[in-house]
Coordinates of C-alpha atoms (C1' of nucleotides) in Angstrom, one line a residue:
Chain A
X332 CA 0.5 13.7 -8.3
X333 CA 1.8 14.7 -11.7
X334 CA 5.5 15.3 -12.2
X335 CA 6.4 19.0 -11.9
X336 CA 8.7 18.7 -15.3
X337 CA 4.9 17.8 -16.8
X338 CA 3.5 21.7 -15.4
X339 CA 7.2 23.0 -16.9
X340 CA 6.8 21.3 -20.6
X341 CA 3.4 20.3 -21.3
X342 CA 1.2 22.0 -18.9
X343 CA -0.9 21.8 -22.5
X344 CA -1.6 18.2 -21.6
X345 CA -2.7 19.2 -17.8
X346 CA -5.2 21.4 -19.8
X347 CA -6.7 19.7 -22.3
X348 CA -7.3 17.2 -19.5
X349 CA -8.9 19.2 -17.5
X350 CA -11.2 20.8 -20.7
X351 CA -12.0 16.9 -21.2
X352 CA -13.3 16.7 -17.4
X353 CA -15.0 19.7 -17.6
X354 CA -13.0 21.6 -14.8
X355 CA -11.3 24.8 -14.7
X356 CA -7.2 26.0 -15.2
X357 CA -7.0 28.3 -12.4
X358 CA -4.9 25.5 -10.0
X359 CA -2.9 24.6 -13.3
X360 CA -1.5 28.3 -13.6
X361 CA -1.4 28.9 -9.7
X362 CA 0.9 25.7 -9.9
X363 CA 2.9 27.0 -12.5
X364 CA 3.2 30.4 -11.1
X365 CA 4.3 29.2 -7.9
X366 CA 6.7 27.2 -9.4
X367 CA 8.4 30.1 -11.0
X368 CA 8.5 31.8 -7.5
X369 CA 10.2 29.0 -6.2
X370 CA 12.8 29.0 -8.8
X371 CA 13.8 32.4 -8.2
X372 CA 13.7 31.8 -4.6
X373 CA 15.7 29.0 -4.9
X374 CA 18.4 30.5 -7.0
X375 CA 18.7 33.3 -5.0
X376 CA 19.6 31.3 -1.8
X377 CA 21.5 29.3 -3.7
X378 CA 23.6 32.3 -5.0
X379 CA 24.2 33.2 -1.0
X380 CA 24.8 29.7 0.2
X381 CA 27.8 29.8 -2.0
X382 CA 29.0 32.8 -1.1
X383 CA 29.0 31.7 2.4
X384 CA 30.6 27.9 1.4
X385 CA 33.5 29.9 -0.5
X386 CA 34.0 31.9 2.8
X387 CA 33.6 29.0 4.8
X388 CA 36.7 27.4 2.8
X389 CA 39.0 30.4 3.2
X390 CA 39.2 30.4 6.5
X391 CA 39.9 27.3 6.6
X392 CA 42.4 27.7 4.9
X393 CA 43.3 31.2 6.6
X394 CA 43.5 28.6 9.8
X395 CA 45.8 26.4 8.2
X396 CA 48.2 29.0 7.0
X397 CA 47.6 30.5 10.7
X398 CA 46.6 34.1 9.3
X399 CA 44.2 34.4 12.2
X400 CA 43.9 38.3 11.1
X401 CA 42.5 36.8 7.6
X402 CA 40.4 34.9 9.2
X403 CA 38.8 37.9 11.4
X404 CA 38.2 39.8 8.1
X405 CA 36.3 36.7 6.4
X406 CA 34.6 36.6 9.4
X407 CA 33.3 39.8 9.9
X408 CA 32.3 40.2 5.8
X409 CA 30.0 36.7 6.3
X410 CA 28.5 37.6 9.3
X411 CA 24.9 38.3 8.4
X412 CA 24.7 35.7 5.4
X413 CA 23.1 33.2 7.9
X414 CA 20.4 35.2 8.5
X415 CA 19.6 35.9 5.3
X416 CA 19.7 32.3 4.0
X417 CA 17.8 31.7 6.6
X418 CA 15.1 33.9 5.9
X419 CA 14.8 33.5 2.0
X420 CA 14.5 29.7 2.5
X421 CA 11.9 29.6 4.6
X422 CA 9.8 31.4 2.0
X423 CA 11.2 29.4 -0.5
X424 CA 10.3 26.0 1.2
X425 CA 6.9 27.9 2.3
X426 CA 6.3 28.2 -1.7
X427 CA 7.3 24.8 -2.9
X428 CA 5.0 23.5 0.1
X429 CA 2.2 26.0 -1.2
X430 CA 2.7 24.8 -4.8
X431 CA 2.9 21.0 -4.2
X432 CA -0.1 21.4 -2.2
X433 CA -2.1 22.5 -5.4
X434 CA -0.8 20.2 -7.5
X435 CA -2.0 17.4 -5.0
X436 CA -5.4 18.7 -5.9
X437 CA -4.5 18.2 -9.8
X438 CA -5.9 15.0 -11.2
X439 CA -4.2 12.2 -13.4
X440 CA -4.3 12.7 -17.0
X441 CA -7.0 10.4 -18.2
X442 CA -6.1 7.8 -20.8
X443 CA -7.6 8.2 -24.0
X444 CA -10.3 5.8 -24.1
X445 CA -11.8 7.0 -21.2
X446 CA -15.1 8.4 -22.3
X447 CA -16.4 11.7 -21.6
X448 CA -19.4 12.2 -19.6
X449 CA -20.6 14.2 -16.4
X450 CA -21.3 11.3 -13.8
X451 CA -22.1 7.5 -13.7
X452 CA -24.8 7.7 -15.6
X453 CA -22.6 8.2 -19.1
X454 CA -20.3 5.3 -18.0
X455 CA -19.9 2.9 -21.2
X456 CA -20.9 -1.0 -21.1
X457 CA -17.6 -2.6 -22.2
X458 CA -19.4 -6.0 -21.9
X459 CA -22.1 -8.7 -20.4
X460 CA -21.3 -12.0 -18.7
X461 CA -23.1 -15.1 -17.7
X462 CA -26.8 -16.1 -17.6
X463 CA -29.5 -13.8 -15.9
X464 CA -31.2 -15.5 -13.3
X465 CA -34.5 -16.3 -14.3
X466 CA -37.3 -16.8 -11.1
X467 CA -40.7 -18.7 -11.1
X468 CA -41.2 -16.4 -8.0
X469 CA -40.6 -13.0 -7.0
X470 CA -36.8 -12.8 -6.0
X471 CA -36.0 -11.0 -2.6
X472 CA -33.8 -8.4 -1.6
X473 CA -30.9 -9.5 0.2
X474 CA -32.0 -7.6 3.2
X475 CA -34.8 -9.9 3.8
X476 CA -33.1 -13.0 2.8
X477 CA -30.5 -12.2 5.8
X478 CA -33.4 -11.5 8.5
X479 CA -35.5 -14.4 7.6
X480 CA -32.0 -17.1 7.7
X481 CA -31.0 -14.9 11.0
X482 CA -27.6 -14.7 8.7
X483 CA -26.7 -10.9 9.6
X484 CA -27.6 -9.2 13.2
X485 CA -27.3 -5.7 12.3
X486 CA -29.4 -4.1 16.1
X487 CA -27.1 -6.2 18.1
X488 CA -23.8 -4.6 16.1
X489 CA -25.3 -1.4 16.1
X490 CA -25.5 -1.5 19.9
X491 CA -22.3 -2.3 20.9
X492 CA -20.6 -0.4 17.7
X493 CA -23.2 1.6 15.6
X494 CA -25.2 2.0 12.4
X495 CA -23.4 0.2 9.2
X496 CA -22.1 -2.5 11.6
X497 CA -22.9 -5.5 11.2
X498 CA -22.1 -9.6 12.9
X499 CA -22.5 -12.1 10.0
X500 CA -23.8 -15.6 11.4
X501 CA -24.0 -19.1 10.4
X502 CA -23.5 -20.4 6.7
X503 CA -23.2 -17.0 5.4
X504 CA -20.4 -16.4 7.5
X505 CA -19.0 -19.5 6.3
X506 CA -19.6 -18.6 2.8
X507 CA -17.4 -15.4 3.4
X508 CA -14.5 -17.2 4.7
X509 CA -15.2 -19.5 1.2
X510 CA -14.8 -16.6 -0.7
X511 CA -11.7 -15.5 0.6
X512 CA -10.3 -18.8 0.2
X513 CA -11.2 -19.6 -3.1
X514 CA -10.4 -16.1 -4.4
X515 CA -6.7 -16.0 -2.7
X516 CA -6.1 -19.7 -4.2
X517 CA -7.4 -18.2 -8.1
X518 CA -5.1 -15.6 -8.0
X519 CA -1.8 -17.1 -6.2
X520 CA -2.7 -19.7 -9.3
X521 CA -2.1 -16.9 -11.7
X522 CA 1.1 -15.9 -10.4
X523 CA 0.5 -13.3 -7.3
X524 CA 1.9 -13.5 -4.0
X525 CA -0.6 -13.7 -0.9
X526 CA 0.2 -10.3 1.3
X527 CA -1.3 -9.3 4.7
X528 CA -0.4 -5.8 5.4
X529 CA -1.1 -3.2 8.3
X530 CA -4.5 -2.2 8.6
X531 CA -3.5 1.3 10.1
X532 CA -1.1 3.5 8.2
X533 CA 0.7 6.9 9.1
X534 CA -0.6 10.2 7.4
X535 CA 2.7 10.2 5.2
X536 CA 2.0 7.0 3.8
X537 CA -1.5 8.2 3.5
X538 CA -1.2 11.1 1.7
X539 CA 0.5 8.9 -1.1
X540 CA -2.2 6.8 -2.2
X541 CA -5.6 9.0 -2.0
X542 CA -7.3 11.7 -2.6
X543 CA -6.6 14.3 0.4
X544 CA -10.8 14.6 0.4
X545 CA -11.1 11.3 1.9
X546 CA -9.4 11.6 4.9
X547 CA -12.4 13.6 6.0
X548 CA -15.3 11.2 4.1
X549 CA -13.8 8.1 4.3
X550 CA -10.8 7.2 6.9
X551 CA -11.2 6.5 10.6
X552 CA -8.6 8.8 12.5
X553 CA -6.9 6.6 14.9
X554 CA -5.8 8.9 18.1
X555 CA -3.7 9.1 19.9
X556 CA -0.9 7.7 17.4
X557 CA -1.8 9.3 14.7
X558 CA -3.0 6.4 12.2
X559 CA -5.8 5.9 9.5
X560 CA -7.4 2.4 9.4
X561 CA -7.3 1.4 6.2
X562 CA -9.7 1.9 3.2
X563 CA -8.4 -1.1 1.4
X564 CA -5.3 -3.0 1.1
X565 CA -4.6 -1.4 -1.9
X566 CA -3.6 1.3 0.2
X567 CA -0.8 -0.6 2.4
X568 CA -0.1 -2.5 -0.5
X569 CA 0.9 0.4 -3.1
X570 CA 2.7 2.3 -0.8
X571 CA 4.9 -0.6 0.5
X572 CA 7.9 0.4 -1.0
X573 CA 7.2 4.2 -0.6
X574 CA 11.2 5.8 -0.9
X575 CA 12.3 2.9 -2.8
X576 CA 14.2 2.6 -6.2
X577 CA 13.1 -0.6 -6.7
X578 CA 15.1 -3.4 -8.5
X579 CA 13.8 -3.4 -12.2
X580 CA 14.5 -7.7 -12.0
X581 CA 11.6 -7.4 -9.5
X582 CA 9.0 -6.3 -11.5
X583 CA 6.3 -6.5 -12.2
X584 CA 5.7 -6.9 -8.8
X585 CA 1.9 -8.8 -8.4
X586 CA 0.5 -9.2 -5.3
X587 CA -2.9 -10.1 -3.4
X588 CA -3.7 -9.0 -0.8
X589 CA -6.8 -9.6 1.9
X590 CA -7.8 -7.1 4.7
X591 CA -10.6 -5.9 6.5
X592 CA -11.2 -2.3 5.0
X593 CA -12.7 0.9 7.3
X594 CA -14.9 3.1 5.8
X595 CA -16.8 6.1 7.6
X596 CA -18.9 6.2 4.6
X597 CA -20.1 10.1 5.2
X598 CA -23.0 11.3 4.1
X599 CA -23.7 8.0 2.3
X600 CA -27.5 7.1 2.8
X601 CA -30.3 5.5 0.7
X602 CA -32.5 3.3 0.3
X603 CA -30.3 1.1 -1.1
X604 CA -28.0 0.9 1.2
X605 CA -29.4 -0.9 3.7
X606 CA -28.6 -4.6 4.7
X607 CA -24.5 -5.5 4.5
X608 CA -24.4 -3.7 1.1
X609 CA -22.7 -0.4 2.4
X610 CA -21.2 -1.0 5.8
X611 CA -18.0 0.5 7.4
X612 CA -16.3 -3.0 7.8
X613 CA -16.0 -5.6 5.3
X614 CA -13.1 -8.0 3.7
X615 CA -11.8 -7.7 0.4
X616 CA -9.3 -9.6 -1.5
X617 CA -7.4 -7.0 -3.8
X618 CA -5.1 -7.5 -6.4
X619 CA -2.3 -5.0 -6.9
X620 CA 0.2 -4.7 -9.8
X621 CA 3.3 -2.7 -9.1
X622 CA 5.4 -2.3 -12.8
X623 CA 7.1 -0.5 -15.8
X624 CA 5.2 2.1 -17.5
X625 CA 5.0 0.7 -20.8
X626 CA 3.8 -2.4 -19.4
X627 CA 1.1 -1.1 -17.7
X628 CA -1.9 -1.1 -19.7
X629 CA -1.5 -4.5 -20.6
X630 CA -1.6 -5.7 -16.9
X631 CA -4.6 -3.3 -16.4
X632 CA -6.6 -5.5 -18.9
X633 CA -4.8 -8.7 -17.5
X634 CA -6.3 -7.6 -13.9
X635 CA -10.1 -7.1 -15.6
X636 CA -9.5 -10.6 -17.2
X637 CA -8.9 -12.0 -13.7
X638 CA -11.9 -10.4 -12.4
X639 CA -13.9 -11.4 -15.3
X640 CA -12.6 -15.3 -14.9
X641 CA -13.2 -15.3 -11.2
X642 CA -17.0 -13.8 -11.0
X643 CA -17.2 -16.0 -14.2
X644 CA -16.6 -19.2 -12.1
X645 CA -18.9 -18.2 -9.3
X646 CA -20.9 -18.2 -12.3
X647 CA -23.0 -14.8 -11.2
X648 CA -24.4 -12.7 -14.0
X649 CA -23.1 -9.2 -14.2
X650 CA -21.7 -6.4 -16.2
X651 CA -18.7 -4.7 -17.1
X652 CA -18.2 -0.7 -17.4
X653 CA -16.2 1.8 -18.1
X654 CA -15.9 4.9 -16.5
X655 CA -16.3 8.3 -17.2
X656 CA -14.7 11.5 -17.1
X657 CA -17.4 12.9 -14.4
X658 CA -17.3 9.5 -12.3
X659 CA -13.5 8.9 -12.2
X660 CA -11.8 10.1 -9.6
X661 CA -8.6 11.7 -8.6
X662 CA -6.1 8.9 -9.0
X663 CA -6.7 6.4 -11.7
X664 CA -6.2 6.8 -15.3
X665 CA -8.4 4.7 -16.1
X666 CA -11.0 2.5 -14.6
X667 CA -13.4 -0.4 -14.9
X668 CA -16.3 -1.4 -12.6
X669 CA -17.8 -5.0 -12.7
X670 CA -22.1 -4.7 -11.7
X671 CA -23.7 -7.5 -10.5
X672 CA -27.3 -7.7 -11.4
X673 CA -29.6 -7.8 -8.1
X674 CA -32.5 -9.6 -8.7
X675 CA -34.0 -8.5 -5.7
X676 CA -33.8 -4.9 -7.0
X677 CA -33.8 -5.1 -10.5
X678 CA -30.6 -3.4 -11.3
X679 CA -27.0 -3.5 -11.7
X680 CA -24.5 -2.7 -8.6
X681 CA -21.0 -1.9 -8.5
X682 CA -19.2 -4.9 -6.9
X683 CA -15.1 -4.2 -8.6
X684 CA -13.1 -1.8 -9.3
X685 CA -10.4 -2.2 -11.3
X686 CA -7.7 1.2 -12.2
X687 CA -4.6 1.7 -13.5
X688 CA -3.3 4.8 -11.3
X689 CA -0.2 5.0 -13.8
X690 CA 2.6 7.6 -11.8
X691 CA 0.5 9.3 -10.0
X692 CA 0.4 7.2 -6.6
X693 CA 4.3 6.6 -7.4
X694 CA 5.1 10.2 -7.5
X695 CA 3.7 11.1 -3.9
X696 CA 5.2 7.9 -2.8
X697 CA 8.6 8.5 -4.3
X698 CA 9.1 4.8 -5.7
X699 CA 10.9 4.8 -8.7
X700 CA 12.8 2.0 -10.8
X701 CA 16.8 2.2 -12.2
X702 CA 16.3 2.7 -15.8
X703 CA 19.7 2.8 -17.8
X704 CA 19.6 7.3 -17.8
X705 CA 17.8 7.5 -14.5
X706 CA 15.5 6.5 -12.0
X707 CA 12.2 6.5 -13.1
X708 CA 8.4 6.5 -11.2
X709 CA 6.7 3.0 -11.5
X710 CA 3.2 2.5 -12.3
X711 CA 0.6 1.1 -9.7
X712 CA -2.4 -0.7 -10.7
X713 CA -5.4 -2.1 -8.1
X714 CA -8.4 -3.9 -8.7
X715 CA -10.6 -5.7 -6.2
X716 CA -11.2 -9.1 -6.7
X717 CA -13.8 -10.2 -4.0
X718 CA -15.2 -8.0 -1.8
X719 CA -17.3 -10.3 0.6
X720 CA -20.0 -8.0 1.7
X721 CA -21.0 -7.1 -2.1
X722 CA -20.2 -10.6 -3.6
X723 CA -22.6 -12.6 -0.8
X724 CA -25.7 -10.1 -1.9
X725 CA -24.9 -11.0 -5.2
X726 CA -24.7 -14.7 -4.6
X727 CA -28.0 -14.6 -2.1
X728 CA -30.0 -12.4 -4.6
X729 CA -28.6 -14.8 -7.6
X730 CA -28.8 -18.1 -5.7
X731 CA -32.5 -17.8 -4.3
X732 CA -35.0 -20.3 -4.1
X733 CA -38.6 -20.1 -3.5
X734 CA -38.4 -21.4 0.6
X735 CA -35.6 -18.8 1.3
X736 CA -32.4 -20.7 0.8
X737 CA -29.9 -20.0 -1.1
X738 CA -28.1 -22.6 -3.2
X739 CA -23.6 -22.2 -2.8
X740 CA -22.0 -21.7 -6.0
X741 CA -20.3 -25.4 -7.6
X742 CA -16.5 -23.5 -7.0
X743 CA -17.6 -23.0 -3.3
X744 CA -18.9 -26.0 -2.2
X745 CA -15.7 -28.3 -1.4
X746 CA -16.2 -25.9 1.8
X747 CA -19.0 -27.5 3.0
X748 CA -18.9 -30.9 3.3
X749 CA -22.4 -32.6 2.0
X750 CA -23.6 -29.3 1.8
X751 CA -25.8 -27.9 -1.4
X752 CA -27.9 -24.6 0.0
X753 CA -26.7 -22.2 2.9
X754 CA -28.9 -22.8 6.2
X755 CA -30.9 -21.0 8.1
X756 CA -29.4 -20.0 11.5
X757 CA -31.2 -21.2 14.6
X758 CA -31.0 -17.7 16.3
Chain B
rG1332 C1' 6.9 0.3 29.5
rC1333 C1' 12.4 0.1 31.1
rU1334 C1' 17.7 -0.4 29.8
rG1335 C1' 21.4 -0.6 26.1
rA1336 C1' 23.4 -0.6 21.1
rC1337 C1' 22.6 1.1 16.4
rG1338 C1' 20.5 4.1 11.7
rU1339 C1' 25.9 6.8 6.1
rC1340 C1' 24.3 7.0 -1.9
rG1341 C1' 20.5 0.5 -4.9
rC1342 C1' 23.3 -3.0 -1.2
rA1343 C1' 27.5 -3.4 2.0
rU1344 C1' 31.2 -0.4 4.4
rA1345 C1' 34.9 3.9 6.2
rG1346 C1' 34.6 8.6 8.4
rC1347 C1' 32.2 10.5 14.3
rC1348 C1' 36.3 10.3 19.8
rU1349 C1' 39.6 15.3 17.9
rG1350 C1' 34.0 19.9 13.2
rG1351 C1' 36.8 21.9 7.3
rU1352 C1' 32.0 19.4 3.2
rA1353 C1' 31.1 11.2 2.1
rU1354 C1' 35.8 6.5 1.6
rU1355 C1' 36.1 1.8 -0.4
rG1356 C1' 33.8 -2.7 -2.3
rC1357 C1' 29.6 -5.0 -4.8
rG1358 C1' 25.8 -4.2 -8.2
rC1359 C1' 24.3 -1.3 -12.5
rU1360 C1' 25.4 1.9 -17.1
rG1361 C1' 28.8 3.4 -20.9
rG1362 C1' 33.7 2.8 -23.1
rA1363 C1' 38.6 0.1 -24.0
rU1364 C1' 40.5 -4.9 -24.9
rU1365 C1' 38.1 -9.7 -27.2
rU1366 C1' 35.7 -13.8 -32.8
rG1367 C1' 32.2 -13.8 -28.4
rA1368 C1' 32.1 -14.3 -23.2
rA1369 C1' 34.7 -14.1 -18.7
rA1370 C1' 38.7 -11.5 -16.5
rU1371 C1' 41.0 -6.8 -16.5
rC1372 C1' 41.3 -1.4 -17.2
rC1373 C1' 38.9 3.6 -17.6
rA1374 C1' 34.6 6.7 -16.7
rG1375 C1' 29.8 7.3 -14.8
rU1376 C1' 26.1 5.8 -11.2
rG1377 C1' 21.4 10.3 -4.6
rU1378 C1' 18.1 15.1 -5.4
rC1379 C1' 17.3 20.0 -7.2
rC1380 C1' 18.3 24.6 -10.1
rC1381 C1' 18.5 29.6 -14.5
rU1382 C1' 23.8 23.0 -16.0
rU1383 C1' 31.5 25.8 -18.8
rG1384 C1' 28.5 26.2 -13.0
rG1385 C1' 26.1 25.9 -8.3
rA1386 C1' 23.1 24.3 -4.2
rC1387 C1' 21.3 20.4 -1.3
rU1388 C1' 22.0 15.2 0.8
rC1389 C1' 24.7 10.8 6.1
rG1390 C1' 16.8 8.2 9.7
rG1391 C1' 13.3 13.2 10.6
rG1392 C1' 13.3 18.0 13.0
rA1393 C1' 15.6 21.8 15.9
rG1394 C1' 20.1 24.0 18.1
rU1395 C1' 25.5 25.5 18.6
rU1396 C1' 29.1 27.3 14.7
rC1397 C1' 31.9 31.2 9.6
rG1398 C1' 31.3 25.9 8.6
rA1399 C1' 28.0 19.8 11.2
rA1400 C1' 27.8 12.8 8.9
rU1401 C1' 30.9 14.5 13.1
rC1402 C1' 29.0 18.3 19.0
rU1403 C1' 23.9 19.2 21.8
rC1404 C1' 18.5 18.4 22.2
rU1405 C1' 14.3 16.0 20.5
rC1406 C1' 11.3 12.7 17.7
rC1407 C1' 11.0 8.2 14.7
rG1408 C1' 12.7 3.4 13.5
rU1409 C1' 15.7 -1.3 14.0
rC1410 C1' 18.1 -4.9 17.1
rA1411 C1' 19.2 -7.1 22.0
rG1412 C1' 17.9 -7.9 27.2
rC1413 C1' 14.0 -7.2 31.0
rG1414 C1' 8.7 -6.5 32.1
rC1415 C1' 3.7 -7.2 30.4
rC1416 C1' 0.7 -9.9 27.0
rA1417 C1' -3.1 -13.1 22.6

RNA sequence: GCUGACGUCGCAUAGCCUGGUAUUGCGCUGGAUUUGAAAUCCAGUGUCCCUUGGACUCGGGAGUUCGAAUCUCUCCGUCAGCGCCA
């Protein structure tokens, strides 16, 4: 959410913003219109509250003095102010609530170097990394490399869950649990503390982190308490300290975190999208930057460089982007995907994410900083590092060999013994 | 799930019984003093608004009242004990 002093003295920023994304003004000036209701409003039950604070201190001081006739008079010239205050600030909390609900809708401001363009397609390459895999053979898709290795039983999870479910089997569920390891160990090297949060939040918390679309695309609606499963841990971990001035000694505060994330995944369908690749459950390990604004933009490339030195050591070949105007979303700033090339298909898939959400999280959430003249918002940054599901299709669509193995990456093998290739399960 | 205690400004505390508009300390910021630092002293240090001023704020919401941190109801949370449990 943008700061309302932002709609008040630059709402020229909020437009040429929105000119740059292609979208209209109309929720711009019905922000900035409500706003000025509000004022009014505001000042007007403001004027009465005093009136009825200066009344309430005469007779108490009437009372004192023990001029109970005084105190009658007060009394009687008060006596509808109440209801009055009372109903002028219910239609003046009726408008802030209107306005703030619009300006929920209002995107960040981009950063500059985000370039314009109407959906993925018009995403720039910012760079290539490591070797494509070259095959004497026809590479697979990772869908048939699970069924033939028995790795993945998708019919047996779909019976006793659903479609998009999955139970990973075998060495490729070993090869998960690698993964998490050996990407929690890379980053606590670099300096950020392991966290395991919640995997359900309130709406409240919610509300503070995401778009308000996705709670009816994307989260699982836990009843009856009341909670969302989580996305990502991003989501936990940003809005940790949610109502907090935070210590400025503490920052920047860098954490990683590892959770199972839930995702309905409406609407989603394809061809492409079969196998583990898009599945409501999967584990990722997240990195989450919590700091001052000017610092920001530096960690933002700092957490692409970690990606870039993790996927680098798994030694997978793949690309990074950045995105678009038309393909960015509500929250970030800014935002870099890594694609990992899929031999089996023949194309480049989104595997990271990597944004710098600036004060837009930390408005919603209220977590601010002590600055010398003020408190001030925070900035919140997020980037996957891992996510399992994606990262073992990469690896078994990378790593394949002619029989249907798959060879585990050097940096992964002190997991498995005498091990070299992942092996087929027996059932 | 039951019983009880508790929830006050960044942190810690007083005020609650008996209603009259949040005390004190620490931390932080600025100033004085100092060669510098420490110590000391002074001021400031929750949010909002149309800022010589005003309104709001004591876990959230509702109620009683001219007036609520204070009384009542309700919800949430924390802690302790009991019960259940991986």
């Amino acid at each position: 959410m943008l700061e309302m002093r932002m709609f008040r003295e630059a709402a020229d920023v909020i437009r040429s913003d929105h000119d740059r994304r292609g979208i209209s003004h109309d929720l711009i000036d019905e922000v900035i219109a409500l706003d000025k209701q509000w004022k009014d409003l505001r000042y007007k039950v403001d004027q009465i509250r005093r009136q009825r604070n200066d009344a309430a201190r005469e007779i108490a001081a009437a009372k004192k003095a023990g001029d109970t006739q005084e105190v009658e008079k007060i009394l009687s010239q008060v006596a509808n102010l109440g209801a009055q205050i009372e109903e002028l600030g219910t239609t003046a909390d009726e408008t802030e609530k209107n306005r703030d609900r619009i300006r929920m809708k209002i995107p960040n401001i981009l950063h500059e170097s985000v370039p314009i363009g109407d959906d993925e397609n018009e995403n720039t390459s910012h760079s290539m990394h490591g070797k494509i895999p070259e095959f004497k053979f026809e590479p697979k898709v990772h869908n048939d490399l699970i069924e033939e290795n028995k790795w993945v039983d998708l019919g047996r999870a779909a019976k006793i869950a659903g479609s998009r479910f999955y139970y990973l089997k075998g060495d490729l569920a070993r090869l998960e649990l690698a993964l998490q390891q050996f990407s929690v160990e890379f980053l606590v090297n670099r300096g950020y503390t392991l966290v395991q949060p919640p995997v359900m939040m309130n709406r409240d918390a919610y509300e503070g982190v995401t778009d308000l679309s996705d709670f009816e695309t994307v989260m699982y609606d836990i009843q009856p308490d009341g909670y969302y499963a989580i996305a990502t841990s991003e989501h936990p971990l940003t809005a940790m300290f949610m109502d907090e001035v935070i210590e400025p000694s503490l920052l920047p505060i860098k954490m990683v975190g590892v959770s199972p994330c839930f995702r309905r995944e409406v609407g989603a369908h394809g061809l492409s999208d079969k196998g583990i690749w898009r599945v409501h459950q999967f584990t990722k390990v997240e990195q989450i930057v919590i700091c001052k604004p000017e610092e920001s933009w530096n960690h933002h490339e700092d957490l692409l460089q970690n990606c870039i030195d993790l996927w680098d050591e798994l030694e997978l070949y793949y690309r990074v982007v950045n995105i678009c105007t038309g393909d960015m979303g509500t929250v970030a700033a800014k935002k870099y995907d890594l694609e990992a090339w899929l031999p089996g298909v023949q194309n480049f898939k989104e595997v990271v994410s990597c944004s710098n959400c600036t004060d837009y999280q930390a408005n919603r959430l209220r977590m601010r900083y002590r600055t010398s003249d003020g408190n001030s918002s925070v900035h919140t940054l997020n980037s996957t590092a891992v996510a399992t599901s994606r990262a073992l299709v990469a690896i078994m669509e990378q790593y394949q060999e002619e029989d249907g193995r798959v060879r585990i990456p050097k940096k992964l093998l002190r997991w498995f013994n005498e091990q070299t290739h992942l092996e087929k399960t027996n059932w």
